[in-house]
CSV table of C-alpha atoms and ligand atoms in Angstrom, one decimal:
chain,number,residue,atom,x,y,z
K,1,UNK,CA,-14.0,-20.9,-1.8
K,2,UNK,CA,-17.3,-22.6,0.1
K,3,UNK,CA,-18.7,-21.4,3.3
K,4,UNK,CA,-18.4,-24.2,6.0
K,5,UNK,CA,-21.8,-23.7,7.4
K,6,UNK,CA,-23.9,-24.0,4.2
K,7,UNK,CA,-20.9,-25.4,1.5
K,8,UNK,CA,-23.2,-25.0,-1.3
K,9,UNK,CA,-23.3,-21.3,-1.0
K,10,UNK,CA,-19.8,-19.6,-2.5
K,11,UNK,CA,-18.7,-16.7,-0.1
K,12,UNK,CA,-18.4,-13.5,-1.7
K,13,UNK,CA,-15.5,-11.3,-0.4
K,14,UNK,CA,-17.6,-7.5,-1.3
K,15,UNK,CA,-13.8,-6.0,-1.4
K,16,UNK,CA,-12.5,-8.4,-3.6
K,17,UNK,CA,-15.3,-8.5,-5.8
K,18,UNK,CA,-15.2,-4.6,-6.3
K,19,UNK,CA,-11.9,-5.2,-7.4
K,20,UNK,CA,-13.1,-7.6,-9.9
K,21,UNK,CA,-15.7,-4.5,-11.2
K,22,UNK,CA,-18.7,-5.6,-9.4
K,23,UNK,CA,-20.4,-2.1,-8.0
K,24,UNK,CA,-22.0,-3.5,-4.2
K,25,UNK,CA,-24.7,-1.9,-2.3
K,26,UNK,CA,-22.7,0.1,-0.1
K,27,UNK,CA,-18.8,0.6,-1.2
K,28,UNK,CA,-16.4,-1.7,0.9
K,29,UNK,CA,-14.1,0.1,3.1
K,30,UNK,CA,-10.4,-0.5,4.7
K,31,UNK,CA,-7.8,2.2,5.8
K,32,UNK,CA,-4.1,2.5,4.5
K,33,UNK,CA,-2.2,1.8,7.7
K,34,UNK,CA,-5.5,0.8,9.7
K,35,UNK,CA,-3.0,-1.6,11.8
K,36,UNK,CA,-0.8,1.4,13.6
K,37,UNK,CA,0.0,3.6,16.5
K,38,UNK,CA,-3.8,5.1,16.4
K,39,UNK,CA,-4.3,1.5,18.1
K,40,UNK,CA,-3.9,1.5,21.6
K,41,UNK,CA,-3.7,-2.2,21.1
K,42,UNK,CA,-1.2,-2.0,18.2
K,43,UNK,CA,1.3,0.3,21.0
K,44,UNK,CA,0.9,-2.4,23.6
K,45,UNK,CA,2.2,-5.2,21.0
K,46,UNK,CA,4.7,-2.6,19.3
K,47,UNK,CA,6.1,-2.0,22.4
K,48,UNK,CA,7.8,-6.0,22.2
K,49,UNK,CA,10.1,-5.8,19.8
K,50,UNK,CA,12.4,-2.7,19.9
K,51,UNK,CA,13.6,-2.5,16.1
K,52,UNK,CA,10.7,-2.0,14.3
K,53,UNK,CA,12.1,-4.1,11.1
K,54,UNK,CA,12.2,-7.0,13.7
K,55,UNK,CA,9.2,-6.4,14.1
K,56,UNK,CA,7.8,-6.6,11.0
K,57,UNK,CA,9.8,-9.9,10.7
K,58,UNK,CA,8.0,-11.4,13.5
K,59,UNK,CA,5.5,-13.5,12.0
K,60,UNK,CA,3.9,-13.4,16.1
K,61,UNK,CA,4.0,-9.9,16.0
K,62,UNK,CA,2.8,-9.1,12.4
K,63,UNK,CA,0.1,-11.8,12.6
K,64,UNK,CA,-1.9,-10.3,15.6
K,65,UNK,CA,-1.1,-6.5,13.9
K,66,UNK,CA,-2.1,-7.4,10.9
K,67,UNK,CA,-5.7,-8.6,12.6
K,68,UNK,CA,-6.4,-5.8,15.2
K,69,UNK,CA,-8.3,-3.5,13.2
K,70,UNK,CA,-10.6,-6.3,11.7
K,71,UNK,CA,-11.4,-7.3,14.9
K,72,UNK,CA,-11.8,-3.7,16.6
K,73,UNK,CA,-13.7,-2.2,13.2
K,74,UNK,CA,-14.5,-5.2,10.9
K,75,UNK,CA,-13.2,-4.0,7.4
K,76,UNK,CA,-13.7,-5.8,4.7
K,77,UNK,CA,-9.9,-6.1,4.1
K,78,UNK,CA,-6.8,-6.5,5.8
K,79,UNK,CA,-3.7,-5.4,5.1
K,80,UNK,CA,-0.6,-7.9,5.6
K,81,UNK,CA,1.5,-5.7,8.8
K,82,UNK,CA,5.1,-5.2,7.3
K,83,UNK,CA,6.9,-2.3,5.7
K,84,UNK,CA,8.1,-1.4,1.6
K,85,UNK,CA,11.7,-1.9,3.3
K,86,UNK,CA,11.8,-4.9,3.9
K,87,UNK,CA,12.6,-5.1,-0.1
K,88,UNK,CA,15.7,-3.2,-0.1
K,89,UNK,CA,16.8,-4.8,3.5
K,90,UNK,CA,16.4,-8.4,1.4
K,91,UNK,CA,18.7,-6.8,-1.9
K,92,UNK,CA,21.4,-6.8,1.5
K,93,UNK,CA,21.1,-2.9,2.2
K,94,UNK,CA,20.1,-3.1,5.7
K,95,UNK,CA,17.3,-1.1,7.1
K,96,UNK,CA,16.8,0.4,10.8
K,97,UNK,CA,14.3,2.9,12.3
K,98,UNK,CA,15.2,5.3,14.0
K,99,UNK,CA,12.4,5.9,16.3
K,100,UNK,CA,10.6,9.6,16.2
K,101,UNK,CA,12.8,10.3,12.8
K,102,UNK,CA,11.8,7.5,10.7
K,103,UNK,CA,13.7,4.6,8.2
K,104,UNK,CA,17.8,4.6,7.8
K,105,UNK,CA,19.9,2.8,5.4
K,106,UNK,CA,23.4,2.9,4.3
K,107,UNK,CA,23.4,5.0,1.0
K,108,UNK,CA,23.8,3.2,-2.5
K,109,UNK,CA,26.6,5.2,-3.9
K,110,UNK,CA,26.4,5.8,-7.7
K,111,UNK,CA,29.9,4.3,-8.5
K,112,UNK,CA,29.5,1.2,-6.4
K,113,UNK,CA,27.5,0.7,-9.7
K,114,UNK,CA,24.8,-1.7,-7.6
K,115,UNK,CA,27.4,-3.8,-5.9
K,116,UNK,CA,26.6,-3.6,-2.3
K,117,UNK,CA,23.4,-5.2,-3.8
K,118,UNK,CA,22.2,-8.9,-3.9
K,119,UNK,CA,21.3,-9.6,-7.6
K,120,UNK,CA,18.4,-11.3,-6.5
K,121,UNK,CA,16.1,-10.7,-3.2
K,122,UNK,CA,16.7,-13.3,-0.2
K,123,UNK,CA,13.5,-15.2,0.7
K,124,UNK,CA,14.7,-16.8,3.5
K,125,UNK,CA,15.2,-13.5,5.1
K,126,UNK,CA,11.6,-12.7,3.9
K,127,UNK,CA,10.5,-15.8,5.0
K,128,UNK,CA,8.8,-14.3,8.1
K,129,UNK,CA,6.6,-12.3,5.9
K,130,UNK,CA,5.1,-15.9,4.5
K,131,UNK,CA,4.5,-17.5,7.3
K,132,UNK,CA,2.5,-14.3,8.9
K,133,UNK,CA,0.3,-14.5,5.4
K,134,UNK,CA,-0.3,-17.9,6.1
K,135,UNK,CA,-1.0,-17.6,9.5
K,136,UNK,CA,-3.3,-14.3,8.9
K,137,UNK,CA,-5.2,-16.4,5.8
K,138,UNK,CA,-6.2,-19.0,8.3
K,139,UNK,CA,-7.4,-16.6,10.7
K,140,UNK,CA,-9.4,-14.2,8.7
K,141,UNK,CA,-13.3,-14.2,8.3
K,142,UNK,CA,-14.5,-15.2,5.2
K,143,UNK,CA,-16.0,-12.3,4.0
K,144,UNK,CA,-12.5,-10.7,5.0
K,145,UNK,CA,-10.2,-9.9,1.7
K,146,UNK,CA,-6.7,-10.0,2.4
K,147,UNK,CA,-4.4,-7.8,0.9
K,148,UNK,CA,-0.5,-8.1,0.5
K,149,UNK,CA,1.5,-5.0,-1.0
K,150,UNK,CA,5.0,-3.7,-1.9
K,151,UNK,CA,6.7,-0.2,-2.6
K,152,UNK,CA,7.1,1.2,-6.4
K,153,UNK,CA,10.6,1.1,-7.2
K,154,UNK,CA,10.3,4.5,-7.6
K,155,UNK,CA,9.4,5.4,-4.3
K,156,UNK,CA,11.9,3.0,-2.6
K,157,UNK,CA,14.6,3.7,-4.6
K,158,UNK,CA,14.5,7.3,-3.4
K,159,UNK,CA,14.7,5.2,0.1
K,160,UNK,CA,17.8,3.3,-1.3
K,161,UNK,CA,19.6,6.4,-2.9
K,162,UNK,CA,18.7,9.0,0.0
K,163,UNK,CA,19.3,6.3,3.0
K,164,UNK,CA,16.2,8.0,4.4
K,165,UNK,CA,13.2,10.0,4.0
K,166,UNK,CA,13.7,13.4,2.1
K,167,UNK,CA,11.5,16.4,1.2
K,168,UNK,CA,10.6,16.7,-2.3
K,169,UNK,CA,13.0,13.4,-2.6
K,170,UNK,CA,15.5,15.8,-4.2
K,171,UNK,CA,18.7,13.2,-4.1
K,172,UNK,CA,16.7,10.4,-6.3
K,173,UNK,CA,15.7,13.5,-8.6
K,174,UNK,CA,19.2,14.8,-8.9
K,175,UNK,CA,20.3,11.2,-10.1
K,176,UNK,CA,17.4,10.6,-12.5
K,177,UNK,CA,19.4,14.2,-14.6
K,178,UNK,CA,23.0,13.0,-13.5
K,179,UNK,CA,22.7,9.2,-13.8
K,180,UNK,CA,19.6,8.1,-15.5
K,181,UNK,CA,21.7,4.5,-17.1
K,182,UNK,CA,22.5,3.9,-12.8
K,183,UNK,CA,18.9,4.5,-12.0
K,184,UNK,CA,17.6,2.7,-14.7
K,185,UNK,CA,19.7,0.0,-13.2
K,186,UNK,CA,18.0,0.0,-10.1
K,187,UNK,CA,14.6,0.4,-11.0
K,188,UNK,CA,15.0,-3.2,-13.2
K,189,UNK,CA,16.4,-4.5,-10.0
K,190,UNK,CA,13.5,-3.4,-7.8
K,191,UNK,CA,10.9,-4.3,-10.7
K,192,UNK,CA,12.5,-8.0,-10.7
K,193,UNK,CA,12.6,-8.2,-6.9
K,194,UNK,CA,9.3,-7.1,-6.6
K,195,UNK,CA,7.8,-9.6,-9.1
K,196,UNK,CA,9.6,-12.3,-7.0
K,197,UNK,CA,8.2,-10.5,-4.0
K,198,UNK,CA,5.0,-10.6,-4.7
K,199,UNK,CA,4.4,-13.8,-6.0
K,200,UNK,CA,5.1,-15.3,-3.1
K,201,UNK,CA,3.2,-13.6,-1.2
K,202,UNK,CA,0.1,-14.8,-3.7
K,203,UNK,CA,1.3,-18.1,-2.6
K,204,UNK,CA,1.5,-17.6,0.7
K,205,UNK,CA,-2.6,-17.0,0.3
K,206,UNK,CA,-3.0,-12.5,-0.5
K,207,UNK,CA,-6.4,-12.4,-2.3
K,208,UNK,CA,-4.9,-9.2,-4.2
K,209,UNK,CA,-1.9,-6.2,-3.6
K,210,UNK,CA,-1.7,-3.1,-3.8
K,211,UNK,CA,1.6,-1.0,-5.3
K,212,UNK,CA,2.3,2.0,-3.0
K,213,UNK,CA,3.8,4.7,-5.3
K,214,UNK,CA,4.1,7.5,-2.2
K,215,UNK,CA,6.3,9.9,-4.2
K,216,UNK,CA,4.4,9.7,-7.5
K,217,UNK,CA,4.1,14.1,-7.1
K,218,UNK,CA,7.7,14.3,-7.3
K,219,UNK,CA,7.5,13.4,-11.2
K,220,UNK,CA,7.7,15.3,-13.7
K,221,UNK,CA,5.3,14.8,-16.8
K,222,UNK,CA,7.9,13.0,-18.8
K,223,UNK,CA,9.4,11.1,-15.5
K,224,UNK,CA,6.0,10.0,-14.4
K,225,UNK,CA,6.0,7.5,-17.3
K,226,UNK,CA,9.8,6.2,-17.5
K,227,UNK,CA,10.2,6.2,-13.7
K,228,UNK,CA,6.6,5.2,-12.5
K,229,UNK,CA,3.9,3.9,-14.8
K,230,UNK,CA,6.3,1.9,-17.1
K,231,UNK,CA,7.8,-0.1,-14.4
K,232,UNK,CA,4.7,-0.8,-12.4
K,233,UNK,CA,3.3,-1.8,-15.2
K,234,UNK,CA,6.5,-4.5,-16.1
K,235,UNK,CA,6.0,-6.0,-12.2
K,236,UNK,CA,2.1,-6.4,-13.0
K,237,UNK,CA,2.9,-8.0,-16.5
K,238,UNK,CA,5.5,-10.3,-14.6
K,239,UNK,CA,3.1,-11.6,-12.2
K,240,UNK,CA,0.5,-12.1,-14.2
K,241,UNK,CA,3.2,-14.3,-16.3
K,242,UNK,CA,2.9,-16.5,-13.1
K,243,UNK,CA,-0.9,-15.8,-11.8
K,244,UNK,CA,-2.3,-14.6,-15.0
K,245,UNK,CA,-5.9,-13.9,-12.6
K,246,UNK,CA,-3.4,-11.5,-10.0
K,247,UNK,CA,-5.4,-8.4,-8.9
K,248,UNK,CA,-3.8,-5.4,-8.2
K,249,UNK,CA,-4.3,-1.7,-6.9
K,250,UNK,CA,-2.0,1.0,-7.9
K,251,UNK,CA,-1.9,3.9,-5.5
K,252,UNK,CA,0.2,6.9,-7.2
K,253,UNK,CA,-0.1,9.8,-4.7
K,254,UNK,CA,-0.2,13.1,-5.4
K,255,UNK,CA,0.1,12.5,-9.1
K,256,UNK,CA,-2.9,14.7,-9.7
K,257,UNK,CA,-4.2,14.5,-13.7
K,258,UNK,CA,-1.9,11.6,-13.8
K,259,UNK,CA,-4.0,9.2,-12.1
K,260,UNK,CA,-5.6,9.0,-15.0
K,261,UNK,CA,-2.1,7.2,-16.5
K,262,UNK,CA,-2.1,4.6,-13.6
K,263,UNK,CA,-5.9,4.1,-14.1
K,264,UNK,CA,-5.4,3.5,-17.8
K,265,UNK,CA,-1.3,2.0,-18.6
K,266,UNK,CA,-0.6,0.2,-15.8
K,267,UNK,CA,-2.8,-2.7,-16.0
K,268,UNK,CA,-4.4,-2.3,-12.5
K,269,UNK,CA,-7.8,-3.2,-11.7
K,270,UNK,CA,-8.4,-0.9,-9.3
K,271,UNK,CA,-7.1,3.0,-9.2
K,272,UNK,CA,-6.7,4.4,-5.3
K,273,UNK,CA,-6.7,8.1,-5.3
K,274,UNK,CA,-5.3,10.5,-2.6
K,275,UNK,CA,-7.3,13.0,-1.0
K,276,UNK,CA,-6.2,16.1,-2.8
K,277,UNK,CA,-7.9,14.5,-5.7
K,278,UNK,CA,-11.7,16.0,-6.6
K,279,UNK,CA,-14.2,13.0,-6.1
K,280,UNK,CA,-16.5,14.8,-8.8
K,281,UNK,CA,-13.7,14.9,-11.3
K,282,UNK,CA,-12.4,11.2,-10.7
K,283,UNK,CA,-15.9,10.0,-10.7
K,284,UNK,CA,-16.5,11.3,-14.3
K,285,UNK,CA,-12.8,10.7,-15.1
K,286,UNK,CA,-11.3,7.8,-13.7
K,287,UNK,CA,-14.3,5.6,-12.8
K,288,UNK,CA,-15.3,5.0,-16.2
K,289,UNK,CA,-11.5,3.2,-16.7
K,290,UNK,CA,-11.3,1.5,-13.5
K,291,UNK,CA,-13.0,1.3,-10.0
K,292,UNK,CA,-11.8,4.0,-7.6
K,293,UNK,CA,-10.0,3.5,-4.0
K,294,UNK,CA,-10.6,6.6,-1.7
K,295,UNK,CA,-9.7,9.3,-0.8
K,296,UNK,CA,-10.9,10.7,2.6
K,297,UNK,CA,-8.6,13.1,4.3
K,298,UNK,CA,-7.0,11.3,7.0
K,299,UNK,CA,-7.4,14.6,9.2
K,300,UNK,CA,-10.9,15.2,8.4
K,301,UNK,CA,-11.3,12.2,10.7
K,302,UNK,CA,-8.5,13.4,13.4
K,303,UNK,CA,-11.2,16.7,13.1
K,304,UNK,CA,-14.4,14.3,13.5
K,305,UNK,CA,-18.0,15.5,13.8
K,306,UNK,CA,-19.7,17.2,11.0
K,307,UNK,CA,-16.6,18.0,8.8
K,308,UNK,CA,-16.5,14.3,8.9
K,309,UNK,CA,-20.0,13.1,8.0
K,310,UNK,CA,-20.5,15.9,5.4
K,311,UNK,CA,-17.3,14.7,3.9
K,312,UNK,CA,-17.9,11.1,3.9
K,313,UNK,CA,-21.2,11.8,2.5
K,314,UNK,CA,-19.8,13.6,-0.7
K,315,UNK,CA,-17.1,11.2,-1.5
K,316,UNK,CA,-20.2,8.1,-1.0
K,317,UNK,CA,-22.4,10.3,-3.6
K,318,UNK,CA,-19.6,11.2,-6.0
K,319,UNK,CA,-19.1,7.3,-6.6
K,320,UNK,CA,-22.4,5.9,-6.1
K,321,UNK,CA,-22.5,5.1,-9.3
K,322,UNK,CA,-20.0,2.6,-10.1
K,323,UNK,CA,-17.5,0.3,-8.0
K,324,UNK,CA,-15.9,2.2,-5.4
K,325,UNK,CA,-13.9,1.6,-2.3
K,326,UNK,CA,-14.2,3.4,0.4
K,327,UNK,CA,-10.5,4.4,1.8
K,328,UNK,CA,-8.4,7.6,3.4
K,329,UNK,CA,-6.3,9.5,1.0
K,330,UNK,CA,-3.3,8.4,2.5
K,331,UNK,CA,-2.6,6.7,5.6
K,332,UNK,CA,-4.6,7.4,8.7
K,333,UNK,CA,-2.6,9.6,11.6
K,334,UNK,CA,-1.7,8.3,14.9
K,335,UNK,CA,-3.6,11.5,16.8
K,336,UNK,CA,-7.1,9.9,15.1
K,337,UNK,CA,-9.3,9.6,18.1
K,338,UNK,CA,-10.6,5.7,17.8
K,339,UNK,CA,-14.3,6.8,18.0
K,340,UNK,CA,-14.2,8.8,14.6
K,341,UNK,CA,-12.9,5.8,13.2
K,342,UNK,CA,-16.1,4.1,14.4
K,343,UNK,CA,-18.6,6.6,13.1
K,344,UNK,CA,-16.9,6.8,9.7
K,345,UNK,CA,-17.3,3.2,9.5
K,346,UNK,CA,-20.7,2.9,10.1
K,347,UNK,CA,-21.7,6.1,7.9
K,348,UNK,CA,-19.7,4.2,5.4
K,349,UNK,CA,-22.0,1.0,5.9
K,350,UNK,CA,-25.2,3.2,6.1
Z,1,LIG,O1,-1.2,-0.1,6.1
Z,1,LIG,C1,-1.0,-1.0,7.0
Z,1,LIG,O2,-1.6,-1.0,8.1
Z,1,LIG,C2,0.0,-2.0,6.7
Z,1,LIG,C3,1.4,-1.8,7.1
Z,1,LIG,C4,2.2,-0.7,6.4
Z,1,LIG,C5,3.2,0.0,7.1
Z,1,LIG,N1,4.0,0.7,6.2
Z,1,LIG,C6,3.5,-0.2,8.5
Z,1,LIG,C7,4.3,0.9,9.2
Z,1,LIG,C8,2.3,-0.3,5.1
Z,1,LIG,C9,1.5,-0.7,3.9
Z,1,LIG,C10,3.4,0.6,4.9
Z,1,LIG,C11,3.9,1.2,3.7
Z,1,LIG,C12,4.9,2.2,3.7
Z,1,LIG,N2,6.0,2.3,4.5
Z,1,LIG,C13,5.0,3.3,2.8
Z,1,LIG,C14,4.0,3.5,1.7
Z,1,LIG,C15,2.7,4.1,2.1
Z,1,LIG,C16,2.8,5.6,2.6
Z,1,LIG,O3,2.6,5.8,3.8
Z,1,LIG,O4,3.1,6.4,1.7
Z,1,LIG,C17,6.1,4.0,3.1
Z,1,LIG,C18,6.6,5.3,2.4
Z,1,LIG,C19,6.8,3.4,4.1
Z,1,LIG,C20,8.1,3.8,4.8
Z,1,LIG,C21,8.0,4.0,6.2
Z,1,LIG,N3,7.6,3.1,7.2
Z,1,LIG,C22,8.2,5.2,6.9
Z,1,LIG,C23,8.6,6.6,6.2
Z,1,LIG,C24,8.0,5.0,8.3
Z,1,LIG,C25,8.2,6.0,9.4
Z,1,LIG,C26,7.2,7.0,9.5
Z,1,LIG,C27,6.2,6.7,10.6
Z,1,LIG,O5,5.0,6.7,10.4
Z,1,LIG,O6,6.7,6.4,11.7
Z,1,LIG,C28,7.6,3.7,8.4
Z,1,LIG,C29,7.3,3.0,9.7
Z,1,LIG,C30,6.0,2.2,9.7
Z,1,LIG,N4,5.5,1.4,8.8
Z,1,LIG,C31,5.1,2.3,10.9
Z,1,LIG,C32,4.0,1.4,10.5
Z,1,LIG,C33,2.8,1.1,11.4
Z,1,LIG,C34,5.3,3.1,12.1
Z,1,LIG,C35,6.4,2.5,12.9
Z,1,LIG,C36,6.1,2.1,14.3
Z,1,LIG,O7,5.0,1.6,14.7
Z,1,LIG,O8,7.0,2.2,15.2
C-alpha cells in the first residue's frame, strides 16, 4: 500500500494497525451499524428498494450505504452494508423482512434432516456483495480500513431454526437438548459456508472481518464452547488455511466472563466487548490477551450530554494503556440524535 501523493511514504490504516497490536495515540473508532436508519441520508436511499434483502443485494445501494457515515463522521473504518442473512438466503432458505417486525424465513424442520439446504453456499447470488466491496475499496480514503463480516453459526442458526427473531432464542436451545447430532449438522454447514463466505469477500479487497456472535448470552457454560467458540474458531482456522495473514474480530455479546474464552480460544486478534461489560475489569483481564473493541452504550449517546462525555471519558481511561478501539456495545439505535454522534467522535479524537 503507497500513498499517491508522496509513494515513498506507506499509509498506515490506525484501525487496522490496532488490529495488528499496535496501541495509537488516540484509540480508532467506528460504530456497529454506523450505516443505518439514525441517517437521514441512509432513509432517503433505503427508501428505493422496498425488500430490504434487495437491498442489501444492490451493489448501487450498498455501495453509497456502506460510505455515508465515513463521509458524514470520518471513522477510521467502514463496515461493508449487508446483513448475516444473506448466508442462510445463499444455503437456498430464503429471507424477507418484514418491515417494523424484523427478518422471516421458512423454518428448517428437524426431519428434513438439512434438505431444503444447498450443500454449498451460491456465489452468484452473493455476487452483489463482491462487487459492492470492490466498488467501496476503490472509493475509500486511505487511511480508511474496511471491514467485511458474517454471523456466528450460532447466532444464525437460531435465525434458520426459529424463521425469525426470538427472545432468549428458546427454539435453537430446545434443539441443542433434543437434537444436538441435527444441530451439529448445521453448525458444520454454516462454519463451511462461512469460510467460503469470507474469503471472498478478502478477495474482493476487506482489510479484516469481524464474526458477530449476537446471542453468545444465551449459552450455557458448557454450550458456549461446543456451540460458539469451537466453531468460530474452525471458520478462522479455515481462512487462515487460504490467507494465512486474515485478521479477524470476534464480537460474543453478552457472554460476560466468557469473553475472556473468545479473547483467548478463538484465534481472533481483536476481542469487541458489549456494554454490559466493566471496562476496568476487561482492561486488566482481556487486554493483556488481545486488543479490546468497545463498548459504549448505544443509549448513553441517544441520552447525550454529560452522561455521554463522562462515559466516553472512562471507557478512553480504562484502555489507555494498550490497543483499544473505540466502539458502542452493540449497534447504535435509530432515535440517536446525529449531533451526539458528532461530539462522541471528536471526544473520542481528543
Ligand atoms: O453495521 C453496519 O452498519 C453494517 C451492516 C449490518 C446490518 N446488519 C444492516 C442492517 C450488519 C453488520 C448487520 C448484522 C446483523 N444483522 C446482526 C448482528 C449484529 C447485531 O445487531 O447483533 C443481526 C442479528 C442481524 C439480523 C437483522 N438484520 C435483524 C434482526 C434486523 C431487523 C432489526 C432492525 O434493526 O430492523 C436486520 C435488519 C437490518 N440490518 C437493518 C440494517 C441497517 C435495518 C433494516 C432497514 O434499514 O430497513
Amino acid at each position: 500500500m503507497v500513498n499517491s501523493l508522496n509513494p515513498a511514504k506507506p499509509v498506515e490504516k490506525p484501525l487496522l494497525a490496532t488490529i495488528d497490536g499496535k496501541q495509537q495515540k488516540r484509540p480508532p473508532i467506528w460504530i456497529m451499524r454506523q450505516a443505518g436508519r439514525y441517517l437521514p441520508e441512509y432513509k432517503q436511499v433505503r427508501a428505493k428498494s422496498k425488500n430490504f434483502i434487495d437491498f442489501c443485494y444492490s451493489p448501487d445501494l450498498a455501495t453509497e450505504a456502506t460510505l455515508q457515515p465515513i463521509r458524514r463522521f470520518g471513522f477510521d473504518a467502514a463496515i461493508l452494508f449487508s446483513d448475516i442473512l444473506v448466508v442462510p438466503d445463499a444455503l437456498g432458505q430464503s429471507v424477507s423482512f418484514v418491515e417494523n417486525e424484523g427478518p422471516r424465513l421458512p423454518p428448517l424442520l428437524i426431519e428434513n434432516n438439512l434438505s431444503e439446504l444447498r450443500g454449498t453456499i451460491d456465489l452468484d447470488r452473493l455476487s452483489p456483495v463482491f462487487e459492492t466491496i470492490a466498488r467501496v475499496k476503490e472509493a475509500l480514503p486511505v487511511e480508511t480500513t474496511f471491514l467485511g463480516f458474517c454471523g456466528a453459526p450460532w447466532t444464525v442458526a437460531s435465525y434458520m431454526i426459529a424463521g425469525k427473531g426470538t427472545p432468549e432464542q428458546a427454539p435453537i436451545r430446545l434443539v441443542a437438548y433434543r437434537h444436538p447430532e441435527f444441530l451439529e449438522r448445521l453448525i458444520q454447514r454454516l462454519v463451511e459456508s462461512s469460510i467460503t463466505y469470507l474469503c471472498q469477500q478478502i478477495s474482493a479487497g476487506v482489510d479484516a472481518v469481524q464474526i458477530f456472535e449476537s446471542f453468545a448470552g444465551a449459552l450455557t457454560a458448557d454450550g458456549i464452547e461446543q456451540w460458539s467458540i469451537k466453531p468460530i474458531r474452525e471458520i478462522i482456522d479455515g481462512v487462515r488455511k487460504m490467507y494465512p495473514q486474515a485478521k479477524f474480530i470476534v464480537f460474543g455479546r453478552g457472554s460476560g466472563a466468557n469473553h475472556i474464552k473468545y479473547a483467548r480460544d478463538t484465534g481472533a486478534n481483536v476481542v469487541a466487548i458489549d456494554w454490559s461489560v466493566d471496562p476496568t475489569w476487561a482492561a486488566q483481564t482481556l487486554q493483556p490477551l488481545k486488543p479490546v473493541q468497545g463498548n459504549l452504550d448505544p443509549l448513553a449517546v441517544v441520552a447525550g450530554g454529560d452522561q455521554l462525555d463522562r462515559r466516553v471519558d472512562g471507557i478512553l481511561e480504562a484502555f489507555s494503556k494498550g490497543p483499544h478501539i473505540f466502539n458502542l456495545g452493540h449497534g447504535i439505535v435509530p432515535e440517536t440524535p446525529l449531533d451526539h454522534v458528532e461530539r462522541l467522535v471528536k471526544r473520542v479524537r481528543g
